[in-house]
Amino acid sequence: MSNFTVVETETLQQGITRLFGGDSTISESTPVAGGCINQGRRLRLSTGTTLFCKKNTLENEGMFLAEAQGLAALIGLCSRVAGPRVPEPVGLIQTAHNQYLLLEWIDTGRKTLRSTQEFAVALAALHSAVVTTDELPGSVPRAAADETVPIPEAGSPVRQYGFVGNNYIGSTPQINTWNTSWVDFFARHRLGYQLDLARRNGLTNSSMLTLADAVLQRLPELLPEPDHPSMLHGDLWSGNIMVDAHGSMVLIDPAVYLGHYEADLAMMELFGSPGPSFYEAYEHTAPLEPGYEDRRELYNLYHLLNHLNLFGGSYRGSVMRVLERFS
């Protein structure tokens, strides 16, 4: 994020002027539909530059800065391994009450069979890559639970799960404390955190908590430790994949962390399926491991719990079905 700038101003317009120069003004601002967490707008500047602007309140502190860090990490790794396209973060403007994330504007196009296959190959390349410290913004990782783990040297492989800071999954904080075990990381900072949040929100009962405890106890036998941590988009449902004017699929709105690549693939199937052509192309590059179809439900339990916390009791039945299956 060498060119990414954070400015604090009284208004969005003042921030635009500071980021792009004294002659830059907003000449056109058009709402963009599609988001349920943030407000999106297409900004046309007097200089001819077009930007995508995401707006949220300051209640979710650090949300957009964390997203920009995730985008930067994805851009760095994807450029090295021919991964999917990712929009470039341009700047962050903070006013007294709101935050605005500015991104490059990407014109949209139509998805084709070829674009689906090319995206599958690119995503497999991203998931297969060994992440190095050079691809992480900010500090290098160190497991909080084990201070004997040495700090990796610059350019060395990252062997831990998590990210350089916490971020958000929707509007829910996502905890990314480094951990040397994927299974323990997933138990603590994915399922465990969401379950505790649901309990505090009054969305659980004794039956759910008993089943959840049994599932957490079984996780070491249900989930494998991967060969290496993969950089994940983190919230990879169809609404967070767009198609640009050239037909290439683009990753947007990430919740980046290092984890098991199966967690990304599982999320792609939570509200539909990318289809057989996607999996044929993906597995040609990176074959799936046996048992993925069963583990998929466990990984999506994280997102079901998050939806329970975000949207309420309508997701309780889906959560209970997964807990009953794996308890």
XYZ file of N, CA and C in Angstrom, residues 15 27 46 74 77 84 91-92 104-105 128 136 160 167 177 181 187 201 216 224 240 257 277 303 319:
75
model
N -11.363 15.801 1.669
C -10.466 14.657 1.567
C -10.039 14.395 0.138
N -17.406 15.908 -9.334
C -18.328 16.466 -10.324
C -19.586 15.627 -10.484
N -13.418 16.022 -11.189
C -13.254 17.041 -12.229
C -12.042 16.769 -13.107
N -3.692 -9.333 -1.035
C -4.158 -10.114 -2.183
C -3.493 -9.649 -3.473
N 0.201 -10.941 -3.646
C 0.356 -12.366 -3.927
C -0.204 -12.720 -5.296
N -6.369 -14.059 -9.187
C -7.454 -13.220 -9.716
C -7.141 -11.730 -9.607
N -7.294 5.315 -1.299
C -7.155 6.150 -0.119
C -8.304 5.962 0.844
N -8.116 6.483 2.051
C -9.126 6.400 3.106
C -9.337 7.797 3.670
N -10.132 1.858 -6.970
C -10.208 2.048 -8.416
C -11.587 1.609 -8.908
N -12.115 2.332 -9.881
C -13.395 1.966 -10.474
C -13.175 0.896 -11.534
N -2.835 -22.174 -3.769
C -1.689 -23.086 -3.766
C -0.393 -22.397 -3.367
N 2.757 -9.691 3.309
C 1.933 -9.250 4.431
C 2.198 -7.781 4.732
N 2.041 -19.793 9.859
C 1.014 -19.621 10.871
C -0.301 -19.195 10.224
N -9.924 -7.940 11.313
C -10.702 -7.227 10.306
C -12.178 -7.528 10.531
N -5.752 -13.453 15.408
C -4.553 -13.699 16.201
C -3.798 -14.906 15.652
N -1.505 -23.687 14.720
C -2.409 -24.789 14.368
C -3.647 -24.235 13.686
N -11.088 -23.270 15.679
C -11.911 -23.504 16.864
C -12.040 -22.238 17.715
N -25.456 -12.280 22.608
C -26.587 -11.645 21.921
C -27.924 -12.299 22.253
N -16.678 -28.744 18.901
C -15.353 -28.175 19.122
C -14.382 -29.227 19.632
N -8.395 -31.532 8.915
C -6.957 -31.779 8.786
C -6.162 -30.483 8.885
N -19.429 -11.274 -3.763
C -18.115 -10.652 -3.624
C -17.176 -11.028 -4.769
N -7.435 -13.545 5.509
C -6.585 -14.164 6.521
C -5.919 -15.380 5.902
N -18.029 -26.670 -14.152
C -16.914 -26.156 -14.957
C -15.875 -25.476 -14.076
N -19.862 -19.148 8.897
C -20.657 -18.114 8.233
C -22.126 -18.165 8.659
N -27.916 -23.572 11.748
C -26.809 -23.806 12.673
C -27.004 -25.120 13.415
